[in-house]
XYZ file of C-alpha atoms in Angstrom:
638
model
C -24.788 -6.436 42.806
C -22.020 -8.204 41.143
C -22.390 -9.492 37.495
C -21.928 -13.161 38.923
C -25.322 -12.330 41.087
C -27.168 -10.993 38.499
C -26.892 -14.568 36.475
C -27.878 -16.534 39.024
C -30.719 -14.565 40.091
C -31.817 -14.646 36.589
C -31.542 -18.302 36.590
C -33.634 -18.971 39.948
C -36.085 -16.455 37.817
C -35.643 -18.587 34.792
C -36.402 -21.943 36.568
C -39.104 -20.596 38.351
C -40.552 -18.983 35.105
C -40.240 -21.794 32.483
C -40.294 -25.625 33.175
C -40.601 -28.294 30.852
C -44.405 -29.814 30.650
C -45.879 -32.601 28.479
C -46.079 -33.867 25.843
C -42.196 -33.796 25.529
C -40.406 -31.115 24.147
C -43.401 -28.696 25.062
C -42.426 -25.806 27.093
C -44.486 -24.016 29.814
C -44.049 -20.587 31.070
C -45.621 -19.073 34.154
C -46.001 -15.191 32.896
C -46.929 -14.345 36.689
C -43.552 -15.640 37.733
C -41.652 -13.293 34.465
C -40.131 -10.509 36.239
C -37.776 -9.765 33.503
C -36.963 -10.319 30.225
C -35.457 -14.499 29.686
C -34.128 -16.233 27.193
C -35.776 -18.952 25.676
C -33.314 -21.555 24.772
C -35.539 -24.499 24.058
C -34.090 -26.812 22.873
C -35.467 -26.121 19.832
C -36.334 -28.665 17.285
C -34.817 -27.800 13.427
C -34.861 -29.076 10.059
C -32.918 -27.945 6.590
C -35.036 -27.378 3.441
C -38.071 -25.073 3.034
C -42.262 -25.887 3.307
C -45.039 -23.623 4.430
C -46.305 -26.652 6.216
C -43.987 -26.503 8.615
C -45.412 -23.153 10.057
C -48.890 -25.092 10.944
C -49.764 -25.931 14.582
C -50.525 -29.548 13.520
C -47.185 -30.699 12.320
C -45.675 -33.231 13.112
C -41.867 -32.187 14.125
C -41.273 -35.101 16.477
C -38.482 -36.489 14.569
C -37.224 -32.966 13.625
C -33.166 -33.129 15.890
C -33.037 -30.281 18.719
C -30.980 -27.287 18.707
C -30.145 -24.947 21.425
C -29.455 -20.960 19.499
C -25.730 -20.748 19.088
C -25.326 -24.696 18.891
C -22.636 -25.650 16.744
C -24.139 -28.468 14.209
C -21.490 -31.161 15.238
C -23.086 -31.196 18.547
C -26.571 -32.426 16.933
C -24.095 -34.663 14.417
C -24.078 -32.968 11.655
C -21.382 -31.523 9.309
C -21.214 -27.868 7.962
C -23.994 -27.048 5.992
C -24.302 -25.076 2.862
C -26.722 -21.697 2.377
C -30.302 -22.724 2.752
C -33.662 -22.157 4.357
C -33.861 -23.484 8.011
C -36.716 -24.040 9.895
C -36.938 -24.305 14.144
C -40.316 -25.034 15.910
C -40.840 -24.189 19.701
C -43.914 -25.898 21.829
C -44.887 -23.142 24.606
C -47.746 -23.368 27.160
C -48.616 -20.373 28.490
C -49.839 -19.830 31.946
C -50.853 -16.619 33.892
C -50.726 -14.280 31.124
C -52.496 -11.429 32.217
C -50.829 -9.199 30.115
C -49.229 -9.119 26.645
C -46.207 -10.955 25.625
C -43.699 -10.572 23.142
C -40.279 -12.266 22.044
C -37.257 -10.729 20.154
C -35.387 -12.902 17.891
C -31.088 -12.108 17.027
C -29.813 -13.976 13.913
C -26.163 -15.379 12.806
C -24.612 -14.555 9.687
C -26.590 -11.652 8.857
C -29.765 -14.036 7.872
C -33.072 -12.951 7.759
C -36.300 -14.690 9.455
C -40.126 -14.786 9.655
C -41.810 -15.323 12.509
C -44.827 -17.668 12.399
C -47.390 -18.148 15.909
C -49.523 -21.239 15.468
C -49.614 -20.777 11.777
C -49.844 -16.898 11.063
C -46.624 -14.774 10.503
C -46.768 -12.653 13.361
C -43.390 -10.759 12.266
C -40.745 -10.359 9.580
C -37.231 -8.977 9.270
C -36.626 -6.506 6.977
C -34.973 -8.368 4.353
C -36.931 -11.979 4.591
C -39.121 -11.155 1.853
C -36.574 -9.964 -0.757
C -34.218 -12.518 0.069
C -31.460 -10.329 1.071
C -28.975 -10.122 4.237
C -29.583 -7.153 6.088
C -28.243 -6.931 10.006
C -31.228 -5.567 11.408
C -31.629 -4.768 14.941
C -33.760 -6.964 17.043
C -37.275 -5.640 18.013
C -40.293 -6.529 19.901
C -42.850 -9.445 18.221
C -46.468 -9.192 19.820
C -47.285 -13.139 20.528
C -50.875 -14.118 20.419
C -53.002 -14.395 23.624
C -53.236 -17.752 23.480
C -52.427 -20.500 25.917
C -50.414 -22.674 23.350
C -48.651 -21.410 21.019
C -46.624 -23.142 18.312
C -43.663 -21.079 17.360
C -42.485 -22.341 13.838
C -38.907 -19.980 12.803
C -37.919 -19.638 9.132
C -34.683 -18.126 8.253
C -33.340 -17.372 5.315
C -30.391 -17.614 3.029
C -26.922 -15.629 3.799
C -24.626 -14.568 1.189
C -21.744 -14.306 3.903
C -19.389 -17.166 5.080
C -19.612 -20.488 6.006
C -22.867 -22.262 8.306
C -21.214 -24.248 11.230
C -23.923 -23.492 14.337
C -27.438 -22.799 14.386
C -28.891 -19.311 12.636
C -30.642 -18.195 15.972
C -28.525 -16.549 18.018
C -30.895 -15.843 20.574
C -34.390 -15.337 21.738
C -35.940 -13.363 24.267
C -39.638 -13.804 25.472
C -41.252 -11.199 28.711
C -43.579 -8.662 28.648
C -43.527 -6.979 25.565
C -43.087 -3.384 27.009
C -40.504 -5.175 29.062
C -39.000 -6.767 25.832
C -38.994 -3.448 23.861
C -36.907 -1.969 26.773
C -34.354 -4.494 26.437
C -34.116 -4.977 22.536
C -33.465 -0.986 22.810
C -30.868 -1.041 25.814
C -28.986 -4.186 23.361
C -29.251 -1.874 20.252
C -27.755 0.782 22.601
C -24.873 -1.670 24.329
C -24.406 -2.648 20.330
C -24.065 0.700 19.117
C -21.364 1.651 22.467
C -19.478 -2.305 21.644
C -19.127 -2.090 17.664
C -20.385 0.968 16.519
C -18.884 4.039 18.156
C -15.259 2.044 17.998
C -15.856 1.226 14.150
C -16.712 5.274 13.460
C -14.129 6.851 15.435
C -11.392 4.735 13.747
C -12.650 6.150 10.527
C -11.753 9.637 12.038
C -8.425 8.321 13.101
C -7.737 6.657 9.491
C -9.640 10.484 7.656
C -7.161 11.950 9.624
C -4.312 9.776 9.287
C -4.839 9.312 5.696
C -5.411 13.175 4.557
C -2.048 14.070 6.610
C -0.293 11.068 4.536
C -1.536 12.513 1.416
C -0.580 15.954 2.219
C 3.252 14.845 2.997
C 3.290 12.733 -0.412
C 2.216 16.089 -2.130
C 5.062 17.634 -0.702
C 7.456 14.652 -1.638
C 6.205 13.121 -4.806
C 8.732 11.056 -5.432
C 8.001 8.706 -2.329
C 5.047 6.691 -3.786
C 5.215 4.523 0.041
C 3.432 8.144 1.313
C 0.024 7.803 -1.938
C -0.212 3.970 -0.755
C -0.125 4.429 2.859
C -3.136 7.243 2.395
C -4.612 5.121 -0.006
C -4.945 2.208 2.747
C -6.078 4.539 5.544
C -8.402 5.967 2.910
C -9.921 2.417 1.655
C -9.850 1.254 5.334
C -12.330 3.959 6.163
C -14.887 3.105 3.430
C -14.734 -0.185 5.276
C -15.138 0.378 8.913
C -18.001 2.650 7.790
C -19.555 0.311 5.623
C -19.623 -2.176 8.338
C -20.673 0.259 10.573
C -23.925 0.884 8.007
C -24.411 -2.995 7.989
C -24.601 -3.246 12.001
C -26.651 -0.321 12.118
C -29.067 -2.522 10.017
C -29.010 1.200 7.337
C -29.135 -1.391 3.581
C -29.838 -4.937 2.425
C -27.048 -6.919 1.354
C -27.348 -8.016 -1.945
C -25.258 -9.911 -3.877
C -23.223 -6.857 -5.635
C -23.480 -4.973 -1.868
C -21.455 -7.616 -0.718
C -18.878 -8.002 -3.681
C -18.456 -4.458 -2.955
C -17.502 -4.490 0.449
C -15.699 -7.863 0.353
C -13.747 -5.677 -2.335
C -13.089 -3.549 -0.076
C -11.816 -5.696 2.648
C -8.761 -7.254 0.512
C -8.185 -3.718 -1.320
C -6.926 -2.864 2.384
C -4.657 -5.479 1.961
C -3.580 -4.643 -1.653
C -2.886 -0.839 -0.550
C -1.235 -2.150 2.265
C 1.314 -4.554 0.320
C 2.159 -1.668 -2.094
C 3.187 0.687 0.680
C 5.473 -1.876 2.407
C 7.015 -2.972 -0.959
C 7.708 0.918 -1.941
C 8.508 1.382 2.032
C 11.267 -1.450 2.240
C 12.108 -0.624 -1.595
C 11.641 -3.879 -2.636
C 13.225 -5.106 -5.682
C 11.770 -8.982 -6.988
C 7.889 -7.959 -7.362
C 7.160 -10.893 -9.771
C 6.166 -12.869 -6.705
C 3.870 -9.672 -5.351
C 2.115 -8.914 -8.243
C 0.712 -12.492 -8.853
C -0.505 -11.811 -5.215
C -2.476 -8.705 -6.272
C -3.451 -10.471 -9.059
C -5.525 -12.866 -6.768
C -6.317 -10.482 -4.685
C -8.455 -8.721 -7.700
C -9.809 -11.791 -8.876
C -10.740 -13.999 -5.457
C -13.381 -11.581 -4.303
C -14.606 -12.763 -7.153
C -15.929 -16.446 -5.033
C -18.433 -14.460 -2.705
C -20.756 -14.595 -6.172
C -19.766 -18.663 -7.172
C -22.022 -20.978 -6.785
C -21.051 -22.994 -3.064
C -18.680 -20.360 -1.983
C -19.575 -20.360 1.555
C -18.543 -24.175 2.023
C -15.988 -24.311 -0.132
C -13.951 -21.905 -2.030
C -14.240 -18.607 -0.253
C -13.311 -19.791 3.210
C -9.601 -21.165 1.601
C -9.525 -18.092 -0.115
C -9.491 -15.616 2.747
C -7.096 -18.142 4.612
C -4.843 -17.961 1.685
C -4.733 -14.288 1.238
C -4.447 -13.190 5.168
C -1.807 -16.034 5.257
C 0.162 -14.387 2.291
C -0.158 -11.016 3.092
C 1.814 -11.477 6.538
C 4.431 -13.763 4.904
C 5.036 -10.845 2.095
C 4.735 -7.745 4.510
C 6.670 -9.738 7.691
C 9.304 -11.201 4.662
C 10.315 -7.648 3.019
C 10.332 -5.635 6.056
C 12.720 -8.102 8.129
C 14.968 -7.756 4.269
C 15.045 -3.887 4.339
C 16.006 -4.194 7.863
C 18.571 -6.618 7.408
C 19.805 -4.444 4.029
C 20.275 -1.356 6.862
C 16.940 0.292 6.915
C 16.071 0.697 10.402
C 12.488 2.351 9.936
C 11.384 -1.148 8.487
C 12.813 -2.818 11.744
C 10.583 -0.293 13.528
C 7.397 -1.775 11.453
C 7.918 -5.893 12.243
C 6.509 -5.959 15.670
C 3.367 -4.275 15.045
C 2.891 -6.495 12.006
C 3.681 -9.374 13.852
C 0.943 -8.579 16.147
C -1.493 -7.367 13.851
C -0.951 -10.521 11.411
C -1.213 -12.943 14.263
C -4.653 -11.324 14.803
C -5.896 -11.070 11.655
C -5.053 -14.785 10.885
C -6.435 -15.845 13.730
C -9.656 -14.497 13.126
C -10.042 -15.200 9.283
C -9.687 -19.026 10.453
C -11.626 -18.584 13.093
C -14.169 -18.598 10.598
C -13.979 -21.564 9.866
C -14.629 -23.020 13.326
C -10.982 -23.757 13.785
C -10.008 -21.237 16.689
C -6.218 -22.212 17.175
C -5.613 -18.787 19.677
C -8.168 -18.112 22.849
C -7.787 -14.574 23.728
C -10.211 -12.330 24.803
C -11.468 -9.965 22.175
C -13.634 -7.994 23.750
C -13.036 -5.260 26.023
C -15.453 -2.611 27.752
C -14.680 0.459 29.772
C -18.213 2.079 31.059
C -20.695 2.374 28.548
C -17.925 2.047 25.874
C -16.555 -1.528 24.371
C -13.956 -2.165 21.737
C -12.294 -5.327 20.084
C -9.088 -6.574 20.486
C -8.608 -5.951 16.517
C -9.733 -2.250 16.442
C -7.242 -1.502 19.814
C -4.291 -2.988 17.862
C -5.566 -1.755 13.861
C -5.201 1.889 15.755
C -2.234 1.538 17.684
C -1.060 -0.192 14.328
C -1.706 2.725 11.974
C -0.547 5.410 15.050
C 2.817 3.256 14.475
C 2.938 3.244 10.682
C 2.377 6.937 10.793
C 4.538 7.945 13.308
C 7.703 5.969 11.380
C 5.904 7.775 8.097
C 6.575 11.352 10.183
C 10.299 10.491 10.938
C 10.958 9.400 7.354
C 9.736 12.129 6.175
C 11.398 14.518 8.399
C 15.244 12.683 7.909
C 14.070 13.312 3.979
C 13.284 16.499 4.006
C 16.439 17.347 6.623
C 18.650 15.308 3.880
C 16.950 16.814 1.026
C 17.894 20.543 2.238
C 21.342 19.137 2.885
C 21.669 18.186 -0.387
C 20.010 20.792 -1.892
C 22.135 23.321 0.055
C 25.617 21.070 -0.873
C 24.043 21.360 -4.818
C 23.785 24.884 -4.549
C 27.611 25.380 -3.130
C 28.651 22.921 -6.293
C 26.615 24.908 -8.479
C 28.191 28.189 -7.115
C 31.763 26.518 -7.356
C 31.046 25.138 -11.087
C 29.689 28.330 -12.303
C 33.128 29.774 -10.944
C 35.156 27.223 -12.750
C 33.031 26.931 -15.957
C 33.825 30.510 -17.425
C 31.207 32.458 -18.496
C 33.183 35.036 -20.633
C 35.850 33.664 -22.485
C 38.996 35.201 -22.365
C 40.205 37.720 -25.451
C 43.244 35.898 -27.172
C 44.785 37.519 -30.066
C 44.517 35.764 -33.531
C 42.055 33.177 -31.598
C 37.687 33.576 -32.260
C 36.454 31.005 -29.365
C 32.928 30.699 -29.067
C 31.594 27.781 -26.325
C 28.727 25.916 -25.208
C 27.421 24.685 -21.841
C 24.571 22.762 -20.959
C 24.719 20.651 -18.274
C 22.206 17.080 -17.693
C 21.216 18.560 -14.278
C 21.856 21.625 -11.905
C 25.192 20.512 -11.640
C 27.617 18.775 -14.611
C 30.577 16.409 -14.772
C 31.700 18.459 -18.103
C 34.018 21.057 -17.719
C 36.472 23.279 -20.180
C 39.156 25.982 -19.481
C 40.978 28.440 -21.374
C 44.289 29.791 -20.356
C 46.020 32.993 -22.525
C 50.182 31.852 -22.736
C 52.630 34.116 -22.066
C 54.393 34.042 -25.556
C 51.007 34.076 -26.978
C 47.965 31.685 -27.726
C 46.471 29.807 -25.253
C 46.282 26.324 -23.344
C 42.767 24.555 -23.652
C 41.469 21.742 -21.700
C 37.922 19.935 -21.926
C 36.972 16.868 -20.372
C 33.516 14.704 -19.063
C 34.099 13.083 -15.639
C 32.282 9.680 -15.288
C 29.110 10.458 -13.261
C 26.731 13.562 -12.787
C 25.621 15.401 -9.889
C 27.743 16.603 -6.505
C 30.474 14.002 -6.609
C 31.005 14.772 -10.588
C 31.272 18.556 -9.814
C 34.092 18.542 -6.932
C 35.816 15.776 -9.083
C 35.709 18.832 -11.652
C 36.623 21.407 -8.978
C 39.905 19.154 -8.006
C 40.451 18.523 -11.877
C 40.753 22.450 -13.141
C 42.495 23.238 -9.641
C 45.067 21.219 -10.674
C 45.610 22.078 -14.083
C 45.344 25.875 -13.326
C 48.602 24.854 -10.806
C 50.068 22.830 -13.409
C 50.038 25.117 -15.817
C 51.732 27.569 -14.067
C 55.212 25.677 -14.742
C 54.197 23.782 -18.138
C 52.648 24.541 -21.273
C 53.312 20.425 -22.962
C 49.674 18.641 -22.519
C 50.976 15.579 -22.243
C 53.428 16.513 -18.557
C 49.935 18.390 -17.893
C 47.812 15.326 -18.743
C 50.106 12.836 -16.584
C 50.722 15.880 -13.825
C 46.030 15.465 -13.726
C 46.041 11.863 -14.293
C 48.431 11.493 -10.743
C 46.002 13.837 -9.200
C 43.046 11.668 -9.685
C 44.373 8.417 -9.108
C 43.474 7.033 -6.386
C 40.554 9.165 -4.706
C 37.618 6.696 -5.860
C 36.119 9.311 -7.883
C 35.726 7.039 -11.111
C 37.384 7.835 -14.111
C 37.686 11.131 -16.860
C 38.371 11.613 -20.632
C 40.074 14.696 -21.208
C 42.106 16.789 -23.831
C 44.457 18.991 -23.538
C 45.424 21.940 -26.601
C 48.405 24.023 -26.622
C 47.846 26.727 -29.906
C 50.566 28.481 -30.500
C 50.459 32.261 -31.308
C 51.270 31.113 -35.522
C 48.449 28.451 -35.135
C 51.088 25.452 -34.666
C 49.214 23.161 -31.918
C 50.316 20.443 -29.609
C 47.245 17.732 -28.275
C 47.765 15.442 -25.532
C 43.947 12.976 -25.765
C 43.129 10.785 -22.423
C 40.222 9.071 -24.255
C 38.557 11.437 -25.262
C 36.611 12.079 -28.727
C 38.960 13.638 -31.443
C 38.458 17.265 -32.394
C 37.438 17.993 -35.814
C 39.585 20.637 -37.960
C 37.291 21.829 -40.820
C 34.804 19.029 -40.446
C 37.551 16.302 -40.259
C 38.100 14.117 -37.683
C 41.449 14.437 -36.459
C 43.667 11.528 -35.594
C 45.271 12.176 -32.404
C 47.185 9.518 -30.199
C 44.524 8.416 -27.630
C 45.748 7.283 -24.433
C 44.093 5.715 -21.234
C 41.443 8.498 -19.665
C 42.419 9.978 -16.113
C 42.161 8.166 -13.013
C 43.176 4.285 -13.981
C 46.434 4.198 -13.268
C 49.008 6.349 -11.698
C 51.747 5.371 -14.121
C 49.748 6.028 -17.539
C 52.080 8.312 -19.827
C 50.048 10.466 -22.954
C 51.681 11.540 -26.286
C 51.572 14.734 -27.960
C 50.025 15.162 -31.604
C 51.289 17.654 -33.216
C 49.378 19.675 -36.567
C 48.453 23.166 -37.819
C 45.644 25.235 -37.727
C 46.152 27.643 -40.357
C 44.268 31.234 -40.521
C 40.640 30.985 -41.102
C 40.319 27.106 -39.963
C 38.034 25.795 -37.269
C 39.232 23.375 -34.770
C 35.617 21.813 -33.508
C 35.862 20.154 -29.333
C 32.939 18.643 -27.882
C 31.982 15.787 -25.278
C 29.921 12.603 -26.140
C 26.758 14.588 -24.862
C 26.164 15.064 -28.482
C 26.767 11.951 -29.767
C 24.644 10.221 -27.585
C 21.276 12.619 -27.304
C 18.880 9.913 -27.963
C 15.857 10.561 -30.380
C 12.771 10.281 -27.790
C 10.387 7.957 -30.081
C 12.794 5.951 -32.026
C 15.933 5.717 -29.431
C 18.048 6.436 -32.228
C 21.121 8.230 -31.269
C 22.374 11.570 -32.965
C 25.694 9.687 -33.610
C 29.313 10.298 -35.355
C 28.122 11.239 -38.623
C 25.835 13.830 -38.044
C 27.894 15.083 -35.490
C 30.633 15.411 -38.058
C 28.782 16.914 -40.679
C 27.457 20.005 -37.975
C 30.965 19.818 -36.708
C 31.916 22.874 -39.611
C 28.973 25.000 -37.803
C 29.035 27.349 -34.769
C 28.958 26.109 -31.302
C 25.496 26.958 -30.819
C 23.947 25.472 -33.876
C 25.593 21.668 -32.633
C 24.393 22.349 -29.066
C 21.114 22.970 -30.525
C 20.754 20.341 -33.118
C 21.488 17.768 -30.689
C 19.095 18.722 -28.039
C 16.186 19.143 -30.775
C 17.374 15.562 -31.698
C 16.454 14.425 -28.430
C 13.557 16.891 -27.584
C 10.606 15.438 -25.567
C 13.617 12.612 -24.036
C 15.514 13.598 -20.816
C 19.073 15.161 -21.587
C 21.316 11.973 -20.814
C 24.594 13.830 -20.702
C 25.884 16.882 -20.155
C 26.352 18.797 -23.515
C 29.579 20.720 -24.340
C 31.111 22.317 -28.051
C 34.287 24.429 -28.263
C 34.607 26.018 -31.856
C 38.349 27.546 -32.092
C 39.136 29.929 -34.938
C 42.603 30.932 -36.649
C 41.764 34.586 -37.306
C-alpha cells in the first residue's frame, strides 16, 4: 500500500472516528470506530497568560480564539508573541469506550506542558515543574473513563528562539496500548531521522579533526591545520550536544543553553580563523571585530526579550557575516594565485546558502523551498548534515593536498639547503691557510643553516696574501649561491691580479645584472713587509689597533656595471692588528631593551681576538634571534 493510501484510509478512519457534536466546539469520538492511533487536531481553543482556573471543567473558554497544533499565529490574527505560559482547552465526548484511552502530546520549541483531564493533572513533562526546556520524547497519558472530558493544556516557557505558531505540535488520542506503540515507533523513526545522522557526523568530524591535528603536529608552522581541528573538534561537542537534547538526556537551563548556543557560533569563530590563516589573509581589523561579536552576542540568549527581539537579528547578522568574510577572502587568495582556496568557494557557497537560509527561516521568513529531509529505509538525514559532511570531506581533502605539496616542497628545500650548506662549508674555509709573518684567526656564525657572509684568504706568490670579506643582501639559499658565484669569481680573478680595486670592479661586473640584490665587500692585499692596499665597496672600515680606518668607500657590488673603487693604501707594522668584521655585530640587538651593540662598543672589543667580539655580541643579544650573520677577521703583523 502506497503512502498516498495509507492517508486517506486514515482519513475515512478519522471521519468515521471523530465528528463534531454540540454544543459547538465539542468534539465526539466513537472509540469502537478507533482502529488506530489519530490525531486530534481540534481546533483547539487558546489563550496567553497563566491561571489554574483555566484547567476546571466549568470554564468558560467560549471566547478563547481556536488553534489547530502547528498553526502559525497570523492565521488566528495575531503577531509573534514573546515567551509565556499558554493555555489550549479541548471539548471531547466520548462514545463506545470499552477500553482505555490515552493521548500523546509533541511540543514546539523545546517547551514543556502539563496535562490537565476535567480538572486533575493527569500527566507532566519532565521539565514543567522546574521550569526548564527539556526535549522529551512523547509518551502515553492514561485519560479518564469518562464520557466528557475537558482537556485543558498548559505549556510552559522556552528559553530558545522566537514564538510564531502554536506550542503543540501534535496530539495523538487511540487506545493507549495502541498509543504507546506508536509514541515508541516515533521515538524510534526520531532516533533513525536526527539522531543516528547527528552521532555519526561526530565520528566523521573525531576523525577528521584528530587526523588535522596530527598533520599540524607535524607542520607547526601552519596554524590553518590547529583551527581546522579545532572546528571539527568544537563541531562535535555540538552535534552531540544536540543529539543529548533530542534524546530528551538534560533540562535546558538557562546556562545549558548559553553553553551550547556558545558552542554553535564558536564553530563559526574556528571556522573564520582557519580560512583567514588558509587564504593568508592580511587586513584582520575587520575580522577580529567579527569575533569580537561573536564572543559577546551569545550573550542575548540570557537578555531580557531575546527571543522577539535581539537574538533573532543577531544570528541573522552573524551567519550573514560569516559567508561574506569566508566567501570574500577565499575568492582574494584565489584571485592572488592560490588555487586550493578556489577549490574551497563552491562548497562554501553551498553550505552558506544553507545555513542562511535556515537561520532566517527562523524567523518565519523562508525565502528558499527545498526539501530538507531525506530518508533511505529506516535511515533519514537533513539536507544540512549531507552537505556539513560532504563540506568537511572537501575541506579535508584540500587540507591533505596542501599538506602533501608542503611537505614535497619542504624536502625540496630542505634537500637544496643542504647542497648550499655543503657548497658554503666548501667555500667558507675551515682551516686558514699558513702565511708567513701573518697570525689570522676568524670567526663564522651564520643567522641560519646557510649565510650571506662569506671571507677568503689567498697566500701571493711574492708573499702575503689577498683577503676578501663581504655580506650579500639577504639570507638563506639565494644569499649562499650569490656567495658561491661571488668567491668563484674572485678565486678566477685573482689568478691574473693582485690590485683590489681591478678585483673589486672585475666582482662588481659579475654581479650586475643577475637580480641577486646587492653586496658590501672589501678587498686586502698585505704585502709580505706589511705594506697593504684596500679596495671598500661599502663596506664597514677595518680597525688597525682599535682605530677605525679611513678607507675610500665606494658603491657596494651589484648597482651598476660601470662603478670604479679606489685603493687605500697604509701600513701594518709588526705586532699590529688589522680587525674585519660584517655589520652582524653592530647590529645584534639587546633582547629586552632593543638596544643595539653599536660602533662604539664594537670599536672598543675591536683590539680583542676574533672570538671574544663574536662572543660579546651574541651575549649582547642572547635570548633575541641572531638577525645577521656574524663574521670577525683579526690579522696580525708577526
Amino acid at each position: 500500500m502506497s503512502a498516498r493510501q495509507v492517508r486517506a484510509q486514515t482519513a475515512a478512519i478519522a471521519s468515521k472516528a471523530i465528528s463534531t457534536a454540540s454544543p459547538p466546539g465539542s468534539i465526539t469520538i466513537d472509540a469502537a470506530k478507533l482502529d488506530s492511533v489519530l490525531s486530534l487536531d481540534g481546533p483547539w481553543r487558546f489563550h496567553l497568560g497563566d491561571d489554574t482556573a483555566f484547567a476546571s471543567p466549568s470554564f468558560d473558554d467560549s471566547t478563547w480564539p481556536l488553534l489547530k497544533p502547528a498553526q502559525t499565529f497570523d492565521s488566528a490574527h495575531l503577531s509573534v508573541i514573546p515567551r509565556s505560559y499558554t493555555w489550549l482547552r479541548l471539548h471531547l465526548h466520548v462514545l463506545n469506550a470499552n477500553y482505555p484511552l490515552g493521548v500523546s502530546i509533541a511540543t514546539n520549541h523545546q517547551q514543556q506542558f502539563e496535562l490537565y483531564a476535567n480538572g486533575q493533572r493527569i500527566g507532566t513533562s519532565p521539565g514543567a515543574i522546574s521550569d526548564l526546556s527539556q526535549l522529551s520524547k512523547p509518551f502515553a497519558i492514561a485519560l479518564p473513563a469518562q464520557q466528557d472530558l475537558v482537556l485543558a493544556l498548559r505549556i510552559g516557557r522556552s528559553y530558545s528562539e522566537t514564538v510564531t505558531s502554536s506550542p503543540l505540535a501534535g496530539i495523538q488520542i487511540g487506545a493507549l496500548p495502541a498509543v504507546s506503540t506508536s509514541v515508541d515507533l516515533a521515538s524510534i523513526r526520531n532516533f533513525n531521522d536526527f539522531v543516528l545522522t547527528d552521532l555519526l557526523s561526530c565520528l566523521v568530524l573525531l576523525a577528521s579533526g584528530t587526523l588535522v591535528l596530527i598533520l599540524f603536529l607535524t607542520q607547526r608552522s601552519h596554524k590553518e591545520y590547529l583551527w581546522l581541528s579545532a572546528n571539527c573538534f568544537v563541531a562535535m561537542v555540538f552535534l552531540g550536544l544536540l543529539a543529548a537534547l533530542e534524546l530528551g538526556l538534560f533540562a535546558i537551563s538557562r546556562s545549558i543553553y548559553l553553553l551550547f548556543t556558545y558552542f554553535g557560533w564558536a564553530m563559526i569563530f574556528t571556522n573564520l580563523e582557519f580560512v583567514a590563516r588558509f587564504t593568508k589573509v592580511r587586513r584582520r581589523i575587520p575580522l577580529r571585530i567579527f569575533e569580537v561579536y561573536l564572543v559577546l552576542a551569545p550573550m542575548l540568549v540570557i537578555a531580557p526579550g531575546f527571543a522577539g527581539s535581539l537574538y533573532f537579528p543577531a544570528l541573522v547578522i552573524m551567519s550573514v557575516s560569516w559567508f561574506v568574510f569566508a566567501l570574500t577572502y577565499l575568492i582574494q587568495s584565489y584571485r592572488r594565485g592560490n588555487g586550493e582556496s578556489g577549490f574551497l568557494v563552491l562548497p562554501y557557497i553551498l553550505l552558506g546558502i544553507l545555513y542562511v537560509g535556515e537561520n532566517v527561516s527562523r524567523g518565519n521568513v523562508r525565502f528558499v523551498h527545498i526539501r530538507d529531509h531525506f530518508t533511505w529505509g529506516y535511515v533519514g538525514t537533513r539536507l544540512a548534515d549531507i552537505d556539513s559532511v560532504v563540506f568537511m570531506v572537501i575541506i579535508v581533502a584540500v587540507v591533505l593536498y596542501r599538506f602533501n605539496r608542503v611537505s614535497k616542497d619542504g624536502e625540496r628545500s630542505a634537500a637544496e639547503l643542504e647542497a648550499a650548506r655543503t657548497v658554503q662549508q666548501v667555500l667558507i674555509p675551515e682551516e686558514l691557510p699558513s702565511i708567513a709573518g701573518l697570525s689570522i684567526a676568524s670567526v663564522y656564525q651564520p643567522a641560519q643553516l646557510v649565510g650571506g657572509d662569506f671571507f677568503q684568504i689567498m697566500p701571493v706568490a711574492q708573499g702575503g696574501a689577498l683577503v676578501v670579506l663581504g655580506d650579500v643582501s639577504g639570507k638563506g639559499i639565494q644569499a649562499a649561491m650569490t656567495v658561491s658565484l661571488l668567491v668563484g669569481a674572485f678565486r678566477t680573478a685573482a689568478e691574473t691580479t693582485v690590485s683590489p680595486a681591478v678585483l673589486m670592479e672585475t666582482l662588481n661586473r659579475r654581479l650586475h645584472g643577475r637580480g641577486v640584490g646587492f653586496t658590501t665587500c672589501l678587498i686586502l692585499n698585505i704585502a709580505a713587509n706589511g705594506e697593504v692596499a684596500a679596495a671598500n665597496a661599502g663596506h664597514l672600515r677595518p680597525y688597525l689597533n682599535g682605530t677605525e680606518l679611513e678607507l675610500e668607500v665606494g658603491l657596494p657590488l651589484g648597482f651598476t656595471p660601470d662603478a670604479s673603487y679606489l685603493e687605500t693604501h697604509f701600513i701594518l707594522c709588526p705586532a699590529c692588528t688589522l680587525t674585519l668584521l660584517t655589520d652582524g655585530v653592530v647590529e645584534a640587538t639587546h633582547p629586552t631593551t632593543r638596544e643595539l651593540f653599536g660602533f662604539d662598543r664594537t670599536q672598543a672589543m675591536s683590539t680583542q681576538s676574533a672570538e671574544a667580539i663574536a662572543a660579546a655580541a651574541q651575549l649582547f643579544g642572547h635570548g633575541a634571534p641572531q638577525s645577521d650573520d656574524i663574521t670577525v677577521l683579526t690579522i696580525t703583523h708577526t
